[in-house]
Amino acid sequence: MSFEHLNLIEPLLKALKSSGYTNATPVQEQAIPAILQRRDLLGCAQTGTGKTAAFALPIIQLLYQERGTTRNKAIRALVLAPTRELAIQVADSFGKYGNHTGIRHTAIYGGVSQHQQTQALRRGVDVLIATPGRMLDLVVQGHVNLQHIEFLVLDEADRMLDMGFINDIRKILSRIPAQRQTIFFSATMPAEVQHLVDSILKNPVRIEVTPVSSTA
C-alpha cells in the first residue's frame, strides 16, 4: 500500500518521497491509521519491520495539526528507548520525516555530557526521545517537565525490561498525564511485558508482524 492511501499530510508525503519511500510496510499499514484515530496501540514487531516510521509519522502529523493547543516549549510526545543507539536512530527518523513540519525534537541519553541536551530542552522541543536513566536524571534536576505529554511511546519494551529499567519506567509513568495516547512496541511478550501492557494501555489496537527477512 502506498503512503498516499494512509491519509498522511502533504509535508510528510514530501519527506517520504525525498527519502525514497513510496510503499508502507505491513506494520506501518496497520499502525498509522490506528494512531491517527487516537487509539492506544500494542505492536509485536522487531527491528527491520519499519516500526519507527509506524509511530513517528502519525505522531508528527497529530502534533502538526494541533499546534498552538499547548504552551510553546511544552514536551508533547515522549519516546522511551532502551539504548543510546536506538534513541539516536529514532531521533534521526523524527528529523527526517518531520523535515517540512517545524516539529522540534531532541534525544537525551547517558554516556555523554548533559550540557547540549539541557540546552536543547531549554530552547523547547515537541518530541523527546530518551533512555530511561538519563531521562529520570534530568527530571529530578528540573530540566524536563512531563506534565503536557499527549503521546507516550515505549519502543523495544522487552529490551528495556531485560536491562532492568522497569522501576525507572514506572517512575516516569507516575509523572505523566493519565490522559494520553500510549504506543507500545515489543519484539516478544513475556509475562512481565504483558503485565506492563495491561497496566498502561487502554483498549489497544493489537498488531503483530515479522521482519521481511525472517523465516517461518
mmCIF file of C-alpha atoms in Angstrom:
data_model
loop_
_atom_site.group_PDB
_atom_site.id
_atom_site.type_symbol
_atom_site.label_atom_id
_atom_site.label_comp_id
_atom_site.label_asym_id
_atom_site.label_seq_id
_atom_site.Cartn_x
_atom_site.Cartn_y
_atom_site.Cartn_z
ATOM 1 C CA MET A 1 0.000 0.000 0.000
ATOM 2 C CA SER A 2 1.324 3.459 -0.881
ATOM 3 C CA PHE A 3 1.697 6.082 1.860
ATOM 4 C CA GLU A 4 -0.758 8.290 -0.041
ATOM 5 C CA HIS A 5 -3.552 5.876 0.936
ATOM 6 C CA LEU A 6 -2.854 6.278 4.662
ATOM 7 C CA ASN A 7 -4.267 9.822 4.989
ATOM 8 C CA LEU A 8 -0.873 11.355 5.661
ATOM 9 C CA ILE A 9 -0.484 15.115 5.217
ATOM 10 C CA GLU A 10 1.476 16.637 2.343
ATOM 11 C CA PRO A 11 4.570 17.667 4.388
ATOM 12 C CA LEU A 12 5.037 14.028 5.440
ATOM 13 C CA LEU A 13 4.467 12.658 1.949
ATOM 14 C CA LYS A 14 7.018 15.151 0.649
ATOM 15 C CA ALA A 15 9.596 13.987 3.223
ATOM 16 C CA LEU A 16 8.908 10.326 2.439
ATOM 17 C CA LYS A 17 9.245 10.921 -1.270
ATOM 18 C CA SER A 18 12.573 12.737 -0.883
ATOM 19 C CA SER A 19 13.784 9.818 1.290
ATOM 20 C CA GLY A 20 12.836 7.357 -1.457
ATOM 21 C CA TYR A 21 9.931 5.701 0.367
ATOM 22 C CA THR A 22 6.732 5.017 -1.567
ATOM 23 C CA ASN A 23 5.062 1.937 -0.068
ATOM 24 C CA ALA A 24 4.257 1.267 3.574
ATOM 25 C CA THR A 25 5.381 -1.920 5.331
ATOM 26 C CA PRO A 26 2.730 -4.152 6.984
ATOM 27 C CA VAL A 27 3.362 -2.653 10.437
ATOM 28 C CA GLN A 28 3.006 0.855 9.011
ATOM 29 C CA GLU A 29 -0.207 -0.059 7.169
ATOM 30 C CA GLN A 30 -1.763 -1.262 10.409
ATOM 31 C CA ALA A 31 -0.305 1.163 12.935
ATOM 32 C CA ILE A 32 -0.579 4.538 11.178
ATOM 33 C CA PRO A 33 -4.409 4.583 10.807
ATOM 34 C CA ALA A 34 -4.899 3.355 14.393
ATOM 35 C CA ILE A 35 -2.593 6.019 15.856
ATOM 36 C CA LEU A 36 -4.202 8.744 13.734
ATOM 37 C CA GLN A 37 -7.536 7.645 15.241
ATOM 38 C CA ARG A 38 -6.008 8.282 18.679
ATOM 39 C CA ARG A 39 -6.113 4.643 19.689
ATOM 40 C CA ASP A 40 -3.630 3.048 22.077
ATOM 41 C CA LEU A 41 -1.516 0.520 20.204
ATOM 42 C CA LEU A 42 0.230 -2.719 21.118
ATOM 43 C CA GLY A 43 2.653 -3.830 18.431
ATOM 44 C CA CYS A 44 4.607 -7.058 18.482
ATOM 45 C CA ALA A 45 7.313 -6.165 15.983
ATOM 46 C CA GLN A 46 11.066 -6.441 15.700
ATOM 47 C CA THR A 47 13.715 -4.172 14.243
ATOM 48 C CA GLY A 48 13.541 -4.317 10.457
ATOM 49 C CA THR A 49 9.748 -4.089 10.209
ATOM 50 C CA GLY A 50 9.586 -0.315 9.823
ATOM 51 C CA LYS A 51 8.129 0.265 13.273
ATOM 52 C CA THR A 52 9.861 3.620 13.874
ATOM 53 C CA ALA A 53 8.056 5.239 10.942
ATOM 54 C CA ALA A 54 4.881 3.446 12.068
ATOM 55 C CA PHE A 55 4.725 5.630 15.178
ATOM 56 C CA ALA A 56 6.817 8.672 14.136
ATOM 57 C CA LEU A 57 4.729 9.593 11.084
ATOM 58 C CA PRO A 58 1.298 9.713 12.780
ATOM 59 C CA ILE A 59 2.664 11.423 15.902
ATOM 60 C CA ILE A 60 4.293 14.160 13.790
ATOM 61 C CA GLN A 61 1.015 14.566 11.881
ATOM 62 C CA LEU A 62 -1.119 14.883 15.024
ATOM 63 C CA LEU A 63 1.313 17.346 16.622
ATOM 64 C CA TYR A 64 1.434 19.379 13.411
ATOM 65 C CA GLN A 65 -2.361 19.510 13.129
ATOM 66 C CA GLU A 66 -2.785 20.525 16.771
ATOM 67 C CA ARG A 67 -0.072 23.160 17.035
ATOM 68 C CA GLY A 68 -0.903 26.040 19.329
ATOM 69 C CA THR A 69 -3.030 23.950 21.690
ATOM 70 C CA THR A 70 -0.307 23.830 24.376
ATOM 71 C CA ARG A 71 2.399 26.136 25.659
ATOM 72 C CA ASN A 72 5.169 26.767 23.165
ATOM 73 C CA LYS A 73 8.013 24.936 24.893
ATOM 74 C CA ALA A 74 5.975 22.048 26.306
ATOM 75 C CA ILE A 75 7.113 18.491 25.507
ATOM 76 C CA ARG A 76 4.075 16.811 23.958
ATOM 77 C CA ALA A 77 5.441 13.414 22.906
ATOM 78 C CA LEU A 78 7.858 11.146 24.783
ATOM 79 C CA VAL A 79 9.579 8.137 23.212
ATOM 80 C CA LEU A 80 11.440 5.816 25.617
ATOM 81 C CA ALA A 81 14.125 3.584 24.114
ATOM 82 C CA PRO A 82 16.477 1.066 25.772
ATOM 83 C CA THR A 83 19.790 2.209 24.300
ATOM 84 C CA ARG A 84 21.635 5.312 23.210
ATOM 85 C CA GLU A 85 21.948 3.852 19.690
ATOM 86 C CA LEU A 86 18.204 3.351 19.320
ATOM 87 C CA ALA A 87 17.425 6.789 20.774
ATOM 88 C CA ILE A 88 19.722 8.404 18.183
ATOM 89 C CA GLN A 89 18.183 6.316 15.393
ATOM 90 C CA VAL A 90 14.625 7.261 16.414
ATOM 91 C CA ALA A 91 15.608 10.934 16.679
ATOM 92 C CA ASP A 92 17.091 10.802 13.166
ATOM 93 C CA SER A 93 13.777 9.414 11.897
ATOM 94 C CA PHE A 94 11.762 12.208 13.533
ATOM 95 C CA GLY A 95 14.130 14.721 11.941
ATOM 96 C CA LYS A 96 13.832 13.143 8.503
ATOM 97 C CA TYR A 97 10.055 12.688 8.473
ATOM 98 C CA GLY A 98 9.269 15.986 10.202
ATOM 99 C CA ASN A 99 11.598 17.992 7.981
ATOM 100 C CA HIS A 100 8.796 20.124 6.489
ATOM 101 C CA THR A 101 6.606 20.477 9.594
ATOM 102 C CA GLY A 102 8.579 22.555 12.090
ATOM 103 C CA ILE A 103 8.075 19.873 14.740
ATOM 104 C CA ARG A 104 11.095 20.042 17.080
ATOM 105 C CA HIS A 105 12.744 17.023 18.680
ATOM 106 C CA THR A 106 15.816 16.049 20.646
ATOM 107 C CA ALA A 107 17.334 12.871 22.095
ATOM 108 C CA ILE A 108 18.735 12.526 25.615
ATOM 109 C CA TYR A 109 20.830 9.560 26.739
ATOM 110 C CA GLY A 110 23.656 8.709 29.089
ATOM 111 C CA GLY A 111 27.345 8.280 28.395
ATOM 112 C CA VAL A 112 27.836 11.871 27.226
ATOM 113 C CA SER A 113 27.747 15.319 28.828
ATOM 114 C CA GLN A 114 24.219 16.504 29.511
ATOM 115 C CA HIS A 115 25.003 20.144 28.637
ATOM 116 C CA GLN A 116 23.927 20.065 24.978
ATOM 117 C CA GLN A 117 20.869 18.026 25.910
ATOM 118 C CA THR A 118 19.716 20.515 28.565
ATOM 119 C CA GLN A 119 20.369 23.407 26.154
ATOM 120 C CA ALA A 120 18.056 21.789 23.591
ATOM 121 C CA LEU A 121 15.392 21.246 26.253
ATOM 122 C CA ARG A 122 15.634 24.883 27.307
ATOM 123 C CA ARG A 123 15.024 26.026 23.727
ATOM 124 C CA GLY A 124 11.893 23.849 23.647
ATOM 125 C CA VAL A 125 11.031 20.576 21.912
ATOM 126 C CA ASP A 126 7.782 18.925 20.864
ATOM 127 C CA VAL A 127 9.150 15.352 20.859
ATOM 128 C CA LEU A 128 11.625 13.992 23.396
ATOM 129 C CA ILE A 129 13.380 10.685 22.702
ATOM 130 C CA ALA A 130 15.112 9.337 25.797
ATOM 131 C CA THR A 131 16.728 6.431 27.561
ATOM 132 C CA PRO A 132 15.049 5.920 30.960
ATOM 133 C CA GLY A 133 18.095 6.525 33.182
ATOM 134 C CA ARG A 134 19.191 9.881 31.726
ATOM 135 C CA MET A 135 15.546 10.862 31.440
ATOM 136 C CA LEU A 136 14.972 10.445 35.183
ATOM 137 C CA ASP A 137 18.221 12.251 35.990
ATOM 138 C CA LEU A 138 17.080 15.315 34.068
ATOM 139 C CA VAL A 139 13.550 15.137 35.503
ATOM 140 C CA VAL A 140 14.973 15.150 39.051
ATOM 141 C CA GLN A 141 17.256 18.071 38.158
ATOM 142 C CA GLY A 142 14.250 20.032 36.892
ATOM 143 C CA HIS A 143 15.257 20.141 33.230
ATOM 144 C CA VAL A 144 12.295 18.064 31.994
ATOM 145 C CA ASN A 145 8.608 18.781 32.575
ATOM 146 C CA LEU A 146 6.344 15.854 31.647
ATOM 147 C CA GLN A 147 3.011 17.437 32.575
ATOM 148 C CA HIS A 148 1.940 18.138 28.981
ATOM 149 C CA ILE A 149 2.696 14.738 27.444
ATOM 150 C CA GLU A 150 -0.024 13.657 24.997
ATOM 151 C CA PHE A 151 1.811 10.727 23.371
ATOM 152 C CA LEU A 152 3.949 8.087 25.079
ATOM 153 C CA VAL A 153 5.885 5.503 23.063
ATOM 154 C CA LEU A 154 7.708 2.563 24.656
ATOM 155 C CA ASP A 155 9.981 1.179 21.964
ATOM 156 C CA GLU A 156 11.582 -2.273 22.349
ATOM 157 C CA ALA A 157 9.895 -2.609 25.734
ATOM 158 C CA ASP A 158 11.127 -6.163 26.294
ATOM 159 C CA ARG A 159 14.735 -4.974 25.980
ATOM 160 C CA MET A 160 14.100 -2.165 28.456
ATOM 161 C CA LEU A 161 12.797 -4.662 30.981
ATOM 162 C CA ASP A 162 15.695 -7.056 30.296
ATOM 163 C CA MET A 163 18.082 -4.202 31.019
ATOM 164 C CA GLY A 164 16.463 -3.539 34.400
ATOM 165 C CA PHE A 165 14.597 -0.333 33.544
ATOM 166 C CA ILE A 166 11.194 -1.387 34.912
ATOM 167 C CA ASN A 167 11.429 0.776 38.058
ATOM 168 C CA ASP A 168 12.625 3.775 36.046
ATOM 169 C CA ILE A 169 9.733 3.303 33.624
ATOM 170 C CA ARG A 170 7.219 3.159 36.471
ATOM 171 C CA LYS A 171 8.651 6.362 37.969
ATOM 172 C CA ILE A 172 8.361 8.103 34.601
ATOM 173 C CA LEU A 173 4.787 6.823 34.132
ATOM 174 C CA SER A 174 3.825 8.293 37.505
ATOM 175 C CA ARG A 175 4.893 11.754 36.290
ATOM 176 C CA ILE A 176 2.979 11.935 33.010
ATOM 177 C CA PRO A 177 -0.756 12.560 32.492
ATOM 178 C CA ALA A 178 -3.042 9.542 32.698
ATOM 179 C CA GLN A 179 -4.995 11.053 29.792
ATOM 180 C CA ARG A 180 -2.617 10.312 26.930
ATOM 181 C CA GLN A 181 -2.199 8.053 23.923
ATOM 182 C CA THR A 182 0.185 5.163 24.565
ATOM 183 C CA ILE A 183 2.037 3.222 21.858
ATOM 184 C CA PHE A 184 3.885 0.089 22.902
ATOM 185 C CA PHE A 185 6.280 -1.931 20.746
ATOM 186 C CA SER A 186 7.969 -5.132 21.840
ATOM 187 C CA ALA A 187 9.551 -7.992 19.884
ATOM 188 C CA THR A 188 8.423 -10.541 22.484
ATOM 189 C CA MET A 189 5.667 -10.681 25.071
ATOM 190 C CA PRO A 190 6.953 -12.346 28.253
ATOM 191 C CA ALA A 191 4.773 -12.173 31.374
ATOM 192 C CA GLU A 192 6.460 -9.047 32.758
ATOM 193 C CA VAL A 193 5.906 -7.178 29.496
ATOM 194 C CA GLN A 194 2.278 -8.335 29.344
ATOM 195 C CA HIS A 195 1.751 -7.117 32.909
ATOM 196 C CA LEU A 196 3.091 -3.679 31.950
ATOM 197 C CA VAL A 197 0.846 -3.654 28.861
ATOM 198 C CA ASP A 198 -2.212 -4.462 30.954
ATOM 199 C CA SER A 199 -1.413 -1.680 33.410
ATOM 200 C CA ILE A 200 -0.842 1.178 30.947
ATOM 201 C CA LEU A 201 -2.773 0.526 27.700
ATOM 202 C CA LYS A 202 -6.471 1.260 27.326
ATOM 203 C CA ASN A 203 -8.354 -0.967 24.875
ATOM 204 C CA PRO A 204 -5.400 -1.084 22.465
ATOM 205 C CA VAL A 205 -5.355 -1.998 18.801
ATOM 206 C CA ARG A 206 -3.102 -5.078 18.572
ATOM 207 C CA ILE A 207 -0.829 -5.732 15.626
ATOM 208 C CA GLU A 208 1.760 -8.408 15.055
ATOM 209 C CA VAL A 209 4.275 -8.564 12.221
ATOM 210 C CA THR A 210 7.523 -10.354 11.469
ATOM 211 C CA PRO A 211 10.529 -8.880 9.671
ATOM 212 C CA VAL A 212 10.602 -9.334 5.903
ATOM 213 C CA SER A 213 13.855 -11.286 6.192
ATOM 214 C CA SER A 214 12.659 -13.705 8.870
ATOM 215 C CA THR A 215 11.750 -17.324 8.149
ATOM 216 C CA ALA A 216 8.594 -19.036 9.304
#
